[in-house]
């Protein structure tokens, strides 16, 4: 049923699996001997985070964080509006943020600023998808771990939504234009 709304598959389940394997290897290597706090941003990253952490043979803990999204051009302050904050104190801890997609970079740059103010020992960023063409001028963000770079197209599936739908697609695809029109 959902498949009828998809015009093109960007990444198949197999490609995503291979990608998550590769990222997990890198994370495991870098965090060997550490006890990281993995911060999953809601809601888009929950599928990616669930797959990634099951490949991490590390004594990690998981936290969830939800940030309000701003409309374009409405970000005036240096703070993000955190709707659901993490429960754990991250001071002196190794923190790894898991995000679904890096677009303008607004949300993440503000979130990183906010979390850095809490003095973690380290703060790294793991992003499944990056749309560098969409980055806001002046926002410098380089994910420490990156799945795929994609062009400026709106994608759904594997946690990513359009109007809260399509998160449960097992692959990443592009919606047919008439889905947006209806
Ligand atoms: P940013 O602050 O503009 O980087 O916003 C990133 C957020 O926008 C992501 O966490 C997603 O929730 C959403 N987003 C950006 N591009 C897409 C897309 O192609 N599909 C679904 N959600 C997207
Ligand atoms: Mg998101």
Short mmCIF file of N, CA and C and ligand atoms in Angstrom, two decimals:
data_model
loop_
_atom_site.label_atom_id
_atom_site.label_comp_id
_atom_site.label_asym_id
_atom_site.label_seq_id
_atom_site.Cartn_x
_atom_site.Cartn_y
_atom_site.Cartn_z
N UNK A 1 0.82 -1.22 0.00
CA UNK A 1 0.00 0.00 0.00
C UNK A 1 0.85 1.27 0.00
N UNK A 2 1.77 1.35 0.97
CA UNK A 2 2.62 2.54 1.05
C UNK A 2 3.48 2.68 -0.19
N UNK A 3 3.85 1.53 -0.74
CA UNK A 3 4.75 1.50 -1.88
C UNK A 3 4.18 2.25 -3.09
N UNK A 4 2.83 2.29 -3.17
CA UNK A 4 2.18 2.99 -4.27
C UNK A 4 2.52 4.48 -4.30
N UNK A 5 2.87 5.02 -3.16
CA UNK A 5 3.15 6.46 -3.07
C UNK A 5 4.61 6.80 -3.37
N UNK A 6 5.41 5.80 -3.59
CA UNK A 6 6.85 6.01 -3.79
C UNK A 6 7.19 6.01 -5.28
N UNK A 7 7.87 7.05 -5.73
CA UNK A 7 8.23 7.10 -7.15
C UNK A 7 9.58 6.45 -7.41
N UNK A 8 10.47 6.52 -6.44
CA UNK A 8 11.82 6.02 -6.66
C UNK A 8 12.43 5.59 -5.33
N UNK A 9 13.10 4.45 -5.36
CA UNK A 9 13.80 4.01 -4.15
C UNK A 9 15.22 4.57 -4.19
N UNK A 10 15.57 5.25 -3.12
CA UNK A 10 16.90 5.85 -3.02
C UNK A 10 17.90 4.83 -2.50
N UNK A 11 17.55 4.21 -1.37
CA UNK A 11 18.41 3.19 -0.78
C UNK A 11 17.56 2.01 -0.35
N UNK A 12 17.94 0.83 -0.80
CA UNK A 12 17.21 -0.38 -0.46
C UNK A 12 17.56 -0.81 0.96
N UNK A 13 16.80 -1.77 1.47
CA UNK A 13 17.09 -2.32 2.79
C UNK A 13 18.52 -2.85 2.86
N UNK A 14 18.94 -3.52 1.78
CA UNK A 14 20.28 -4.11 1.75
C UNK A 14 21.35 -3.03 1.81
N UNK A 15 21.14 -1.95 1.06
CA UNK A 15 22.12 -0.87 1.05
C UNK A 15 22.19 -0.19 2.42
N UNK A 16 21.04 -0.04 3.05
CA UNK A 16 21.01 0.58 4.38
C UNK A 16 21.73 -0.32 5.38
N UNK A 17 21.47 -1.61 5.29
CA UNK A 17 22.12 -2.57 6.19
C UNK A 17 23.64 -2.48 6.07
N UNK A 18 24.12 -2.47 4.84
CA UNK A 18 25.57 -2.40 4.62
C UNK A 18 26.14 -1.10 5.18
N UNK A 19 25.39 -0.04 5.01
CA UNK A 19 25.81 1.27 5.50
C UNK A 19 25.87 1.30 7.02
N UNK A 20 24.84 0.75 7.67
CA UNK A 20 24.81 0.74 9.14
C UNK A 20 25.93 -0.14 9.69
N UNK A 21 26.21 -1.25 9.00
CA UNK A 21 27.34 -2.10 9.38
C UNK A 21 28.65 -1.31 9.39
N UNK A 22 28.85 -0.57 8.32
CA UNK A 22 30.09 0.22 8.16
C UNK A 22 30.19 1.28 9.27
N UNK A 23 29.10 1.98 9.54
CA UNK A 23 29.11 3.01 10.58
C UNK A 23 29.37 2.39 11.95
N UNK A 24 28.73 1.25 12.20
CA UNK A 24 28.89 0.59 13.50
C UNK A 24 30.34 0.17 13.73
N UNK A 25 30.99 -0.29 12.69
CA UNK A 25 32.40 -0.66 12.80
C UNK A 25 33.25 0.53 13.22
N UNK A 26 33.01 1.66 12.57
CA UNK A 26 33.77 2.88 12.88
C UNK A 26 33.52 3.31 14.33
N UNK A 27 32.24 3.30 14.73
CA UNK A 27 31.89 3.74 16.09
C UNK A 27 32.53 2.81 17.12
N UNK A 28 32.43 1.51 16.89
CA UNK A 28 33.00 0.53 17.83
C UNK A 28 34.50 0.74 18.01
N UNK A 29 35.17 0.98 16.90
CA UNK A 29 36.62 1.20 16.94
C UNK A 29 36.93 2.45 17.76
N UNK A 30 36.22 3.54 17.48
CA UNK A 30 36.52 4.82 18.13
C UNK A 30 36.16 4.85 19.61
N UNK A 31 35.15 4.07 20.01
CA UNK A 31 34.68 4.13 21.40
C UNK A 31 35.15 2.93 22.23
N UNK A 32 36.08 2.18 21.71
CA UNK A 32 36.59 1.03 22.46
C UNK A 32 37.11 1.50 23.82
N UNK A 33 36.70 0.82 24.88
CA UNK A 33 37.15 1.18 26.24
C UNK A 33 36.34 2.30 26.88
N UNK A 34 35.38 2.83 26.13
CA UNK A 34 34.56 3.92 26.67
C UNK A 34 33.14 3.44 26.97
N UNK A 35 32.40 4.28 27.70
CA UNK A 35 31.01 3.97 28.06
C UNK A 35 30.13 5.10 27.53
N UNK A 36 29.91 5.14 26.22
CA UNK A 36 29.23 6.30 25.64
C UNK A 36 27.74 6.40 25.99
N UNK A 37 27.26 7.63 25.94
CA UNK A 37 25.82 7.88 25.99
C UNK A 37 25.38 8.17 24.56
N UNK A 38 24.51 7.32 24.05
CA UNK A 38 23.98 7.50 22.70
C UNK A 38 22.68 8.29 22.80
N UNK A 39 22.65 9.44 22.14
CA UNK A 39 21.46 10.30 22.19
C UNK A 39 20.72 10.20 20.86
N UNK A 40 19.54 9.61 20.91
CA UNK A 40 18.71 9.45 19.72
C UNK A 40 17.74 10.62 19.65
N UNK A 41 17.80 11.38 18.56
CA UNK A 41 16.86 12.48 18.39
C UNK A 41 15.54 11.92 17.86
N UNK A 42 14.47 12.42 18.43
CA UNK A 42 13.13 11.96 18.04
C UNK A 42 12.52 12.95 17.05
N UNK A 43 11.65 12.45 16.11
CA UNK A 43 11.38 11.03 16.08
C UNK A 43 12.15 10.33 14.98
N UNK A 44 12.64 11.12 14.04
CA UNK A 44 13.17 10.56 12.79
C UNK A 44 14.28 9.54 12.93
N UNK A 45 15.09 9.64 14.00
CA UNK A 45 16.29 8.79 14.10
C UNK A 45 16.03 7.46 14.80
N UNK A 46 14.79 7.20 15.22
CA UNK A 46 14.61 6.03 16.09
C UNK A 46 14.86 4.70 15.38
N UNK A 47 14.56 4.62 14.10
CA UNK A 47 14.79 3.35 13.37
C UNK A 47 16.30 3.14 13.16
N UNK A 48 16.94 4.17 12.70
CA UNK A 48 18.39 4.13 12.48
C UNK A 48 19.12 3.81 13.79
N UNK A 49 18.74 4.50 14.87
CA UNK A 49 19.40 4.28 16.16
C UNK A 49 19.19 2.85 16.64
N UNK A 50 17.97 2.33 16.45
CA UNK A 50 17.68 0.97 16.90
C UNK A 50 18.55 -0.04 16.17
N UNK A 51 18.74 0.16 14.88
CA UNK A 51 19.59 -0.76 14.11
C UNK A 51 21.06 -0.58 14.48
N UNK A 52 21.48 0.66 14.61
CA UNK A 52 22.90 0.93 14.88
C UNK A 52 23.35 0.37 16.23
N UNK A 53 22.58 0.67 17.28
CA UNK A 53 23.05 0.26 18.63
C UNK A 53 23.13 -1.25 18.78
N UNK A 54 22.32 -1.99 18.01
CA UNK A 54 22.39 -3.45 18.12
C UNK A 54 23.63 -4.02 17.46
N UNK A 55 24.36 -3.18 16.74
CA UNK A 55 25.63 -3.63 16.17
C UNK A 55 26.82 -3.10 16.98
N UNK A 56 26.55 -2.39 18.07
CA UNK A 56 27.64 -1.81 18.86
C UNK A 56 27.90 -2.67 20.08
N UNK A 57 29.03 -3.34 20.09
CA UNK A 57 29.41 -4.17 21.22
C UNK A 57 30.18 -3.30 22.22
N UNK A 58 29.42 -2.40 22.86
CA UNK A 58 29.99 -1.42 23.78
C UNK A 58 29.04 -1.29 24.98
N UNK A 59 29.56 -0.95 26.16
CA UNK A 59 28.67 -0.75 27.32
C UNK A 59 27.99 0.62 27.28
N UNK A 60 27.12 0.81 26.33
CA UNK A 60 26.52 2.13 26.12
C UNK A 60 25.17 2.26 26.83
N UNK A 61 24.74 3.50 27.00
CA UNK A 61 23.37 3.77 27.44
C UNK A 61 22.69 4.63 26.38
N UNK A 62 21.37 4.62 26.37
CA UNK A 62 20.61 5.32 25.33
C UNK A 62 19.72 6.39 25.97
N UNK A 63 19.75 7.57 25.37
CA UNK A 63 18.88 8.66 25.80
C UNK A 63 18.10 9.16 24.59
N UNK A 64 16.96 9.75 24.87
CA UNK A 64 16.14 10.30 23.79
C UNK A 64 15.96 11.80 23.99
N UNK A 65 15.92 12.49 22.87
CA UNK A 65 15.82 13.94 22.93
C UNK A 65 14.93 14.42 21.78
N UNK A 66 14.04 15.33 22.11
CA UNK A 66 13.17 15.88 21.07
C UNK A 66 13.31 17.39 21.01
N UNK A 67 13.53 17.88 19.82
CA UNK A 67 13.74 19.31 19.62
C UNK A 67 12.65 19.83 18.71
N UNK A 68 12.13 21.00 19.03
CA UNK A 68 11.10 21.57 18.18
C UNK A 68 11.73 22.05 16.88
N UNK A 69 11.01 21.88 15.78
CA UNK A 69 11.55 22.36 14.51
C UNK A 69 11.04 23.77 14.25
N UNK A 70 11.95 24.60 13.80
CA UNK A 70 11.58 25.97 13.49
C UNK A 70 11.20 26.08 12.03
N UNK A 71 10.32 26.99 11.70
CA UNK A 71 10.06 27.30 10.30
C UNK A 71 11.28 28.02 9.74
N UNK A 72 11.38 28.08 8.42
CA UNK A 72 12.58 28.68 7.84
C UNK A 72 12.68 30.14 8.23
N UNK A 73 13.86 30.53 8.60
CA UNK A 73 14.12 31.93 8.90
C UNK A 73 13.61 32.40 10.24
N UNK A 74 13.14 31.50 11.08
CA UNK A 74 12.60 31.95 12.36
C UNK A 74 13.57 31.73 13.51
N UNK A 75 14.75 31.22 13.19
CA UNK A 75 15.72 30.98 14.26
C UNK A 75 16.45 32.27 14.56
N UNK A 76 16.18 32.81 15.73
CA UNK A 76 16.82 34.07 16.04
C UNK A 76 17.81 33.93 17.20
N UNK A 77 17.51 33.02 18.12
CA UNK A 77 18.38 32.89 19.28
C UNK A 77 19.37 31.76 19.06
N UNK A 78 20.33 31.68 19.96
CA UNK A 78 21.31 30.61 19.86
C UNK A 78 20.85 29.34 20.56
N UNK A 79 19.64 29.36 21.04
CA UNK A 79 19.15 28.19 21.79
C UNK A 79 18.15 27.38 20.99
N UNK A 80 18.12 26.07 21.27
CA UNK A 80 17.08 25.26 20.67
C UNK A 80 15.98 25.06 21.69
N UNK A 81 14.79 24.81 21.19
CA UNK A 81 13.67 24.53 22.06
C UNK A 81 13.62 23.02 22.27
N UNK A 82 14.17 22.57 23.39
CA UNK A 82 14.17 21.14 23.68
C UNK A 82 12.85 20.77 24.34
N UNK A 83 12.08 19.93 23.65
CA UNK A 83 10.76 19.54 24.17
C UNK A 83 10.88 18.39 25.15
N UNK A 84 11.78 17.47 24.81
CA UNK A 84 12.03 16.34 25.70
C UNK A 84 13.53 16.26 25.87
N UNK A 85 13.98 16.46 27.09
CA UNK A 85 15.43 16.48 27.33
C UNK A 85 15.91 15.11 27.78
N UNK A 86 17.20 14.89 27.64
CA UNK A 86 17.78 13.63 28.10
C UNK A 86 17.77 13.60 29.63
N UNK A 87 17.67 12.40 30.18
CA UNK A 87 17.55 12.25 31.62
C UNK A 87 18.92 12.28 32.30
N UNK A 88 19.93 11.90 31.58
CA UNK A 88 21.26 11.70 32.16
C UNK A 88 22.08 13.01 32.17
N UNK A 89 22.91 13.14 33.22
CA UNK A 89 23.89 14.22 33.26
C UNK A 89 25.06 13.82 32.36
N UNK A 90 25.39 14.64 31.38
CA UNK A 90 26.41 14.25 30.40
C UNK A 90 27.79 14.84 30.71
N UNK A 91 27.90 15.57 31.81
CA UNK A 91 29.19 16.17 32.15
C UNK A 91 30.27 15.09 32.27
N UNK A 92 31.35 15.29 31.54
CA UNK A 92 32.47 14.35 31.59
C UNK A 92 32.23 13.04 30.84
N UNK A 93 31.13 12.94 30.14
CA UNK A 93 30.79 11.70 29.44
C UNK A 93 31.05 11.83 27.93
N UNK A 94 31.17 10.68 27.28
CA UNK A 94 31.33 10.65 25.82
C UNK A 94 29.95 10.51 25.19
N UNK A 95 29.55 11.52 24.47
CA UNK A 95 28.19 11.59 23.94
C UNK A 95 28.21 11.45 22.42
N UNK A 96 27.34 10.58 21.93
CA UNK A 96 27.20 10.41 20.48
C UNK A 96 25.75 10.70 20.09
N UNK A 97 25.56 11.76 19.32
CA UNK A 97 24.21 12.12 18.85
C UNK A 97 23.90 11.32 17.58
N UNK A 98 22.72 10.72 17.55
CA UNK A 98 22.27 10.01 16.36
C UNK A 98 21.15 10.81 15.72
N UNK A 99 21.35 11.20 14.46
CA UNK A 99 20.35 12.01 13.76
C UNK A 99 20.01 11.37 12.42
N UNK A 100 18.77 11.52 12.00
CA UNK A 100 18.36 10.92 10.73
C UNK A 100 18.93 11.66 9.53
N UNK A 101 18.76 12.98 9.53
CA UNK A 101 19.14 13.73 8.32
C UNK A 101 19.60 15.13 8.68
N UNK A 102 20.62 15.56 7.98
CA UNK A 102 21.19 16.89 8.16
C UNK A 102 20.79 17.71 6.94
N UNK A 103 20.00 18.73 7.20
CA UNK A 103 19.42 19.53 6.12
C UNK A 103 20.01 20.93 6.17
N UNK A 104 19.27 21.91 6.67
CA UNK A 104 19.85 23.26 6.80
C UNK A 104 20.96 23.28 7.85
N UNK A 105 20.85 22.37 8.82
CA UNK A 105 21.85 22.31 9.88
C UNK A 105 21.46 23.12 11.10
N UNK A 106 20.35 23.84 11.00
CA UNK A 106 19.88 24.68 12.12
C UNK A 106 19.71 23.90 13.41
N UNK A 107 18.91 22.84 13.33
CA UNK A 107 18.56 22.08 14.52
C UNK A 107 19.82 21.54 15.19
N UNK A 108 20.65 20.89 14.40
CA UNK A 108 21.82 20.24 14.98
C UNK A 108 22.86 21.22 15.50
N UNK A 109 23.07 22.32 14.80
CA UNK A 109 24.09 23.24 15.27
C UNK A 109 23.68 23.84 16.61
N UNK A 110 22.39 24.10 16.76
CA UNK A 110 21.93 24.63 18.05
C UNK A 110 21.93 23.56 19.13
N UNK A 111 21.58 22.36 18.75
CA UNK A 111 21.58 21.26 19.72
C UNK A 111 23.01 20.98 20.22
N UNK A 112 23.96 21.00 19.31
CA UNK A 112 25.35 20.74 19.68
C UNK A 112 25.86 21.82 20.64
N UNK A 113 25.48 23.05 20.35
CA UNK A 113 25.86 24.16 21.22
C UNK A 113 25.30 23.94 22.64
N UNK A 114 24.04 23.56 22.68
CA UNK A 114 23.36 23.33 23.96
C UNK A 114 24.01 22.19 24.74
N UNK A 115 24.30 21.09 24.06
CA UNK A 115 24.89 19.94 24.76
C UNK A 115 26.34 20.22 25.15
N UNK A 116 27.06 20.94 24.30
CA UNK A 116 28.45 21.29 24.65
C UNK A 116 28.53 22.15 25.90
N UNK A 117 27.50 22.95 26.13
CA UNK A 117 27.46 23.80 27.33
C UNK A 117 27.37 22.96 28.60
N UNK A 118 27.01 21.70 28.45
CA UNK A 118 26.93 20.80 29.62
C UNK A 118 28.23 20.06 29.88
N UNK A 119 29.27 20.45 29.15
CA UNK A 119 30.63 19.94 29.36
C UNK A 119 30.81 18.43 29.27
N UNK A 120 30.39 17.83 28.16
CA UNK A 120 30.71 16.41 27.98
C UNK A 120 32.21 16.25 27.72
N UNK A 121 32.74 15.04 27.95
CA UNK A 121 34.15 14.78 27.64
C UNK A 121 34.34 14.86 26.13
N UNK A 122 33.37 14.33 25.38
CA UNK A 122 33.40 14.45 23.92
C UNK A 122 31.97 14.46 23.41
N UNK A 123 31.80 15.06 22.24
CA UNK A 123 30.47 15.11 21.62
C UNK A 123 30.63 14.88 20.13
N UNK A 124 30.10 13.75 19.66
CA UNK A 124 30.22 13.43 18.25
C UNK A 124 28.84 13.24 17.63
N UNK A 125 28.85 13.28 16.31
CA UNK A 125 27.60 13.29 15.56
C UNK A 125 27.59 12.17 14.52
N UNK A 126 26.55 11.36 14.59
CA UNK A 126 26.36 10.29 13.61
C UNK A 126 25.06 10.54 12.84
N UNK A 127 25.17 10.76 11.54
CA UNK A 127 24.02 11.14 10.72
C UNK A 127 23.87 10.13 9.58
N UNK A 128 22.65 9.68 9.37
CA UNK A 128 22.43 8.73 8.28
C UNK A 128 22.51 9.41 6.92
N UNK A 129 21.83 10.55 6.78
CA UNK A 129 21.77 11.22 5.48
C UNK A 129 22.19 12.67 5.60
N UNK A 130 22.91 13.15 4.59
CA UNK A 130 23.31 14.56 4.57
C UNK A 130 22.94 15.16 3.22
N UNK A 131 22.30 16.34 3.30
CA UNK A 131 21.99 17.11 2.08
C UNK A 131 22.83 18.39 2.12
N UNK A 132 24.10 18.31 1.76
CA UNK A 132 24.98 19.48 1.91
C UNK A 132 24.52 20.71 1.12
N UNK A 133 23.80 20.47 0.01
CA UNK A 133 23.32 21.61 -0.80
C UNK A 133 22.35 22.50 -0.03
N UNK A 134 21.74 21.92 1.00
CA UNK A 134 20.72 22.65 1.75
C UNK A 134 21.28 23.42 2.94
N UNK A 135 22.56 23.26 3.23
CA UNK A 135 23.13 23.86 4.42
C UNK A 135 22.98 25.38 4.41
N UNK A 136 22.54 25.95 5.53
CA UNK A 136 22.41 27.39 5.66
C UNK A 136 23.78 28.03 5.62
N UNK A 137 23.89 29.18 4.95
CA UNK A 137 25.18 29.87 4.94
C UNK A 137 25.61 30.16 6.38
N UNK A 138 26.85 29.92 6.67
CA UNK A 138 27.35 30.20 8.01
C UNK A 138 27.28 29.02 8.95
N UNK A 139 26.53 27.99 8.59
CA UNK A 139 26.45 26.80 9.44
C UNK A 139 27.52 25.80 8.99
N UNK A 140 28.49 25.59 9.86
CA UNK A 140 29.55 24.63 9.55
C UNK A 140 29.32 23.39 10.39
N UNK A 141 28.94 22.31 9.74
CA UNK A 141 28.65 21.07 10.46
C UNK A 141 29.22 19.90 9.67
N UNK A 142 30.07 19.16 10.32
CA UNK A 142 30.65 18.00 9.64
C UNK A 142 30.37 16.79 10.52
N UNK A 143 29.50 15.88 10.05
CA UNK A 143 29.23 14.69 10.86
C UNK A 143 30.50 13.86 11.05
N UNK A 144 30.67 13.32 12.25
CA UNK A 144 31.82 12.44 12.50
C UNK A 144 31.61 11.10 11.83
N UNK A 145 30.34 10.70 11.73
CA UNK A 145 29.98 9.46 11.04
C UNK A 145 28.82 9.78 10.11
N UNK A 146 29.00 9.47 8.83
CA UNK A 146 27.96 9.80 7.85
C UNK A 146 27.62 8.58 7.00
N UNK A 147 26.31 8.32 6.86
CA UNK A 147 25.85 7.23 6.02
C UNK A 147 25.95 7.57 4.55
N UNK A 148 25.04 8.42 4.07
CA UNK A 148 24.99 8.75 2.65
C UNK A 148 24.84 10.26 2.47
N UNK A 149 25.46 10.75 1.41
CA UNK A 149 25.20 12.12 0.97
C UNK A 149 24.15 12.05 -0.14
N UNK A 150 23.12 12.89 -0.04
CA UNK A 150 22.06 12.86 -1.06
C UNK A 150 21.82 14.25 -1.63
N UNK A 151 21.23 14.32 -2.84
CA UNK A 151 20.89 15.63 -3.41
C UNK A 151 19.72 16.25 -2.68
N UNK A 152 19.36 17.44 -3.08
CA UNK A 152 18.28 18.19 -2.43
C UNK A 152 16.92 17.65 -2.86
N UNK A 153 16.56 16.50 -2.30
CA UNK A 153 15.25 15.91 -2.55
C UNK A 153 14.66 15.47 -1.22
N UNK A 154 13.33 15.53 -1.13
CA UNK A 154 12.68 15.14 0.12
C UNK A 154 12.48 13.63 0.13
N UNK A 155 13.04 12.99 1.14
CA UNK A 155 13.00 11.52 1.21
C UNK A 155 12.18 11.06 2.42
N UNK A 156 11.64 9.86 2.31
CA UNK A 156 10.86 9.27 3.41
C UNK A 156 11.30 7.82 3.62
N UNK A 157 10.88 7.29 4.75
CA UNK A 157 11.16 5.88 5.06
C UNK A 157 12.30 5.72 6.03
N UNK A 158 12.40 4.54 6.62
CA UNK A 158 13.46 4.21 7.58
C UNK A 158 13.51 5.29 8.68
N UNK A 159 12.34 5.66 9.16
CA UNK A 159 12.25 6.65 10.23
C UNK A 159 11.86 8.04 9.78
N UNK A 160 12.16 8.36 8.52
CA UNK A 160 11.88 9.71 8.01
C UNK A 160 10.43 9.81 7.56
N UNK A 161 9.82 10.95 7.85
CA UNK A 161 8.39 11.09 7.60
C UNK A 161 8.05 12.17 6.60
N UNK A 162 6.81 12.05 6.08
CA UNK A 162 6.14 13.18 5.46
C UNK A 162 4.81 13.29 6.19
N UNK A 163 4.55 14.40 6.86
CA UNK A 163 3.35 14.55 7.69
C UNK A 163 3.16 13.38 8.66
N UNK A 164 4.24 12.94 9.24
CA UNK A 164 4.25 11.85 10.23
C UNK A 164 4.03 10.45 9.64
N UNK A 165 3.86 10.37 8.33
CA UNK A 165 3.66 9.06 7.71
C UNK A 165 4.95 8.58 7.02
N UNK A 166 4.94 7.32 6.67
CA UNK A 166 6.01 6.65 5.91
C UNK A 166 7.24 6.29 6.74
N UNK A 167 7.22 6.56 8.05
CA UNK A 167 8.40 6.22 8.87
C UNK A 167 8.66 4.73 8.87
N UNK A 168 7.61 3.94 8.67
CA UNK A 168 7.72 2.49 8.76
C UNK A 168 8.12 1.80 7.46
N UNK A 169 8.37 2.58 6.40
CA UNK A 169 8.92 1.96 5.19
C UNK A 169 10.31 1.42 5.51
N UNK A 170 10.64 0.20 5.07
CA UNK A 170 11.95 -0.36 5.42
C UNK A 170 13.09 0.18 4.56
N UNK A 171 12.77 0.95 3.53
CA UNK A 171 13.80 1.53 2.66
C UNK A 171 13.62 3.05 2.61
N UNK A 172 14.50 3.74 1.91
CA UNK A 172 14.41 5.19 1.78
C UNK A 172 14.05 5.53 0.35
N UNK A 173 12.98 6.31 0.19
CA UNK A 173 12.52 6.63 -1.15
C UNK A 173 11.99 8.04 -1.28
N UNK A 174 11.60 8.36 -2.51
CA UNK A 174 11.05 9.68 -2.82
C UNK A 174 9.56 9.52 -3.10
N UNK A 175 8.77 10.44 -2.58
CA UNK A 175 7.32 10.37 -2.78
C UNK A 175 6.92 10.86 -4.17
N UNK A 176 5.84 10.30 -4.67
CA UNK A 176 5.26 10.81 -5.92
C UNK A 176 4.73 12.22 -5.69
N UNK A 177 4.86 13.09 -6.69
CA UNK A 177 4.42 14.49 -6.51
C UNK A 177 2.94 14.60 -6.11
N UNK A 178 2.09 13.70 -6.59
CA UNK A 178 0.66 13.85 -6.27
C UNK A 178 0.36 13.58 -4.79
N UNK A 179 1.29 12.94 -4.08
CA UNK A 179 1.10 12.74 -2.63
C UNK A 179 1.15 14.10 -1.92
N UNK A 180 2.02 14.96 -2.38
CA UNK A 180 2.13 16.30 -1.76
C UNK A 180 0.91 17.15 -2.12
N UNK A 181 0.39 16.95 -3.32
CA UNK A 181 -0.73 17.78 -3.79
C UNK A 181 -2.03 17.42 -3.07
N UNK A 182 -2.21 16.13 -2.78
CA UNK A 182 -3.49 15.74 -2.18
C UNK A 182 -3.57 16.09 -0.70
P1 LIG B 1 17.56 21.09 9.75
O1 LIG B 1 17.54 21.85 11.02
O2 LIG B 1 17.06 21.93 8.59
O3 LIG B 1 18.90 20.46 9.42
O4 LIG B 1 16.43 20.00 9.91
C1 LIG B 1 16.66 18.67 9.89
C2 LIG B 1 15.32 17.99 10.16
O5 LIG B 1 14.39 18.25 9.10
C3 LIG B 1 15.51 16.49 10.16
O6 LIG B 1 15.80 16.02 11.45
C4 LIG B 1 14.17 16.02 9.63
O7 LIG B 1 13.26 15.89 10.70
C5 LIG B 1 13.69 17.10 8.71
N1 LIG B 1 14.00 16.78 7.29
C6 LIG B 1 14.88 17.41 6.50
N2 LIG B 1 14.92 16.88 5.27
C7 LIG B 1 14.04 15.85 5.29
C8 LIG B 1 13.62 14.87 4.30
O8 LIG B 1 14.09 14.81 3.14
N3 LIG B 1 12.69 13.98 4.71
C9 LIG B 1 12.16 13.97 5.96
N4 LIG B 1 12.52 14.86 6.91
C10 LIG B 1 13.45 15.79 6.58
MG1 LIG B 2 14.58 14.83 12.72
#
